[in-house]
PDB file of C-alpha atoms in Angstrom:
ATOM      1  CA  MET A   1      84.369  55.243 -77.817  1.00 63.00           C
ATOM      2  CA  PRO A   2      87.001  52.909 -79.362  1.00 67.00           C
ATOM      3  CA  ARG A   3      86.445  51.580 -82.840  1.00 66.00           C
ATOM      4  CA  PRO A   4      85.710  47.898 -83.246  1.00 68.00           C
ATOM      5  CA  LYS A   5      88.634  45.891 -84.564  1.00 70.00           C
ATOM      6  CA  ARG A   6      88.405  44.601 -88.114  1.00 66.00           C
ATOM      7  CA  LYS A   7      89.154  41.036 -88.989  1.00 67.00           C
ATOM      8  CA  ALA A   8      92.452  40.685 -90.762  1.00 64.00           C
ATOM      9  CA  ALA A   9      92.225  39.448 -94.326  1.00 61.00           C
ATOM     10  CA  PRO A  10      93.623  35.970 -94.837  1.00 62.00           C
ATOM     11  CA  PRO A  11      97.146  35.955 -96.281  1.00 64.00           C
ATOM     12  CA  ILE A  12      97.481  35.496-100.017  1.00 61.00           C
ATOM     13  CA  THR A  13      99.021  32.186-100.963  1.00 60.00           C
ATOM     14  CA  SER A  14     100.699  31.193-104.186  1.00 55.00           C
ATOM     15  CA  SER A  15      97.656  29.121-105.134  1.00 56.00           C
ATOM     16  CA  ASP A  16      95.564  32.312-105.032  1.00 53.00           C
ATOM     17  CA  VAL A  17      97.707  33.978-107.689  1.00 53.00           C
ATOM     18  CA  ASP A  18      96.264  33.684-111.166  1.00 53.00           C
ATOM     19  CA  SER A  19      98.315  31.238-113.218  1.00 53.00           C
ATOM     20  CA  SER A  20      98.065  33.552-116.229  1.00 51.00           C
ATOM     21  CA  LEU A  21     100.451  35.909-114.449  1.00 54.00           C
ATOM     22  CA  ARG A  22     103.138  33.223-114.552  1.00 57.00           C
ATOM     23  CA  THR A  23     103.057  32.602-118.301  1.00 57.00           C
ATOM     24  CA  GLU A  24     105.717  33.344-120.884  1.00 59.00           C
ATOM     25  CA  PRO A  25     106.163  36.972-121.949  1.00 58.00           C
ATOM     26  CA  LYS A  26     103.601  38.140-124.453  1.00 67.00           C
ATOM     27  CA  LYS A  27     104.518  39.057-128.001  1.00 70.00           C
ATOM     28  CA  SER A  28     103.913  42.727-127.201  1.00 74.00           C
ATOM     29  CA  THR A  29     106.596  42.582-124.508  1.00 81.00           C
ATOM     30  CA  THR A  30     109.007  40.979-126.952  1.00 86.00           C
ATOM     31  CA  LYS A  31     108.230  43.690-129.495  1.00 89.00           C
ATOM     32  CA  GLN A  32     108.963  46.343-126.870  1.00 90.00           C
ATOM     33  CA  PHE A  33     112.357  44.787-126.160  1.00 91.00           C
ATOM     34  CA  ASP A  34     113.073  44.659-129.896  1.00 91.00           C
ATOM     35  CA  ARG A  35     112.219  48.350-130.209  1.00 92.00           C
ATOM     36  CA  ILE A  36     114.498  49.187-127.281  1.00 89.00           C
ATOM     37  CA  ASP A  37     117.320  47.148-128.822  1.00 92.00           C
ATOM     38  CA  ASN A  38     116.834  48.889-132.172  1.00 92.00           C
ATOM     39  CA  LEU A  39     116.912  52.287-130.471  1.00 91.00           C
ATOM     40  CA  PHE A  40     120.114  51.345-128.654  1.00 91.00           C
ATOM     41  CA  GLU A  41     121.723  50.123-131.886  1.00 94.00           C
ATOM     42  CA  THR A  42     120.829  53.426-133.572  1.00 93.00           C
ATOM     43  CA  TYR A  43     123.117  55.371-131.241  1.00 93.00           C
ATOM     44  CA  ALA A  44     125.638  52.698-130.210  1.00 94.00           C
ATOM     45  CA  ASN A  45     129.237  52.620-131.347  1.00 94.00           C
ATOM     46  CA  LYS A  46     129.398  49.274-133.169  1.00 92.00           C
ATOM     47  CA  SER A  47     133.028  48.570-132.249  1.00 93.00           C
ATOM     48  CA  LEU A  48     132.518  49.308-128.536  1.00 91.00           C
ATOM     49  CA  GLY A  49     129.022  47.852-128.191  1.00 90.00           C
ATOM     50  CA  LEU A  50     127.818  50.828-126.166  1.00 93.00           C
ATOM     51  CA  ILE A  51     126.569  54.352-126.628  1.00 94.00           C
ATOM     52  CA  ASP A  52     129.538  56.691-126.441  1.00 94.00           C
ATOM     53  CA  PRO A  53     129.553  60.515-126.190  1.00 93.00           C
ATOM     54  CA  ASP A  54     129.024  60.873-129.963  1.00 94.00           C
ATOM     55  CA  GLY A  55     125.936  58.662-129.733  1.00 94.00           C
ATOM     56  CA  ILE A  56     124.634  60.675-126.797  1.00 94.00           C
ATOM     57  CA  VAL A  57     125.058  63.918-128.747  1.00 95.00           C
ATOM     58  CA  ALA A  58     123.184  62.365-131.702  1.00 95.00           C
ATOM     59  CA  PHE A  59     120.407  61.199-129.360  1.00 94.00           C
ATOM     60  CA  CYS A  60     120.148  64.661-127.804  1.00 94.00           C
ATOM     61  CA  LYS A  61     119.929  66.236-131.243  1.00 95.00           C
ATOM     62  CA  ASP A  62     117.121  63.841-132.223  1.00 94.00           C
ATOM     63  CA  VAL A  63     115.086  64.580-129.087  1.00 93.00           C
ATOM     64  CA  HIS A  64     115.889  68.322-129.216  1.00 95.00           C
ATOM     65  CA  VAL A  65     117.659  68.449-125.847  1.00 95.00           C
ATOM     66  CA  ASP A  66     121.079  69.994-125.304  1.00 94.00           C
ATOM     67  CA  HIS A  67     123.619  67.388-124.183  1.00 92.00           C
ATOM     68  CA  THR A  68     124.485  69.599-121.194  1.00 92.00           C
ATOM     69  CA  ASP A  69     120.847  69.740-120.041  1.00 94.00           C
ATOM     70  CA  VAL A  70     120.251  68.410-116.530  1.00 95.00           C
ATOM     71  CA  ARG A  71     117.658  66.015-117.980  1.00 94.00           C
ATOM     72  CA  MET A  72     120.501  64.077-119.590  1.00 93.00           C
ATOM     73  CA  LEU A  73     122.135  63.710-116.196  1.00 93.00           C
ATOM     74  CA  ILE A  74     118.848  62.394-114.820  1.00 94.00           C
ATOM     75  CA  LEU A  75     118.559  59.973-117.750  1.00 92.00           C
ATOM     76  CA  ALA A  76     122.069  58.680-117.055  1.00 92.00           C
ATOM     77  CA  TRP A  77     121.162  58.215-113.392  1.00 94.00           C
ATOM     78  CA  LYS A  78     117.908  56.407-114.231  1.00 93.00           C
ATOM     79  CA  MET A  79     119.752  54.155-116.685  1.00 89.00           C
ATOM     80  CA  LYS A  80     122.369  53.435-113.995  1.00 92.00           C
ATOM     81  CA  ALA A  81     125.232  54.534-116.219  1.00 90.00           C
ATOM     82  CA  GLU A  82     128.476  53.387-114.645  1.00 91.00           C
ATOM     83  CA  LYS A  83     130.717  55.775-116.573  1.00 90.00           C
ATOM     84  CA  GLN A  84     129.986  59.380-117.486  1.00 87.00           C
ATOM     85  CA  GLY A  85     129.191  59.784-121.187  1.00 87.00           C
ATOM     86  CA  PHE A  86     128.604  56.091-121.864  1.00 90.00           C
ATOM     87  CA  PHE A  87     125.477  53.918-121.844  1.00 89.00           C
ATOM     88  CA  SER A  88     125.749  50.153-122.043  1.00 87.00           C
TER      89      SER A  88
END
């Protein structure tokens, strides 16, 4: 015996979306971005404005991962690194 058809739910409109979702970023989000920026600055070459191979080696040493580990290749891929050995 065929199943009875369910009524389709009405489409969600923009007026249904909670206005609190459209507010300015919270302070916690800003703090997270500041922490990310500070982490980047820790390993970045100041004159180039990016993390160069020396910075990557320092990062690997701090997180106890060999710079030739495949996880570093995955990190570069996830960070969408355009040039091997450099993060911008």
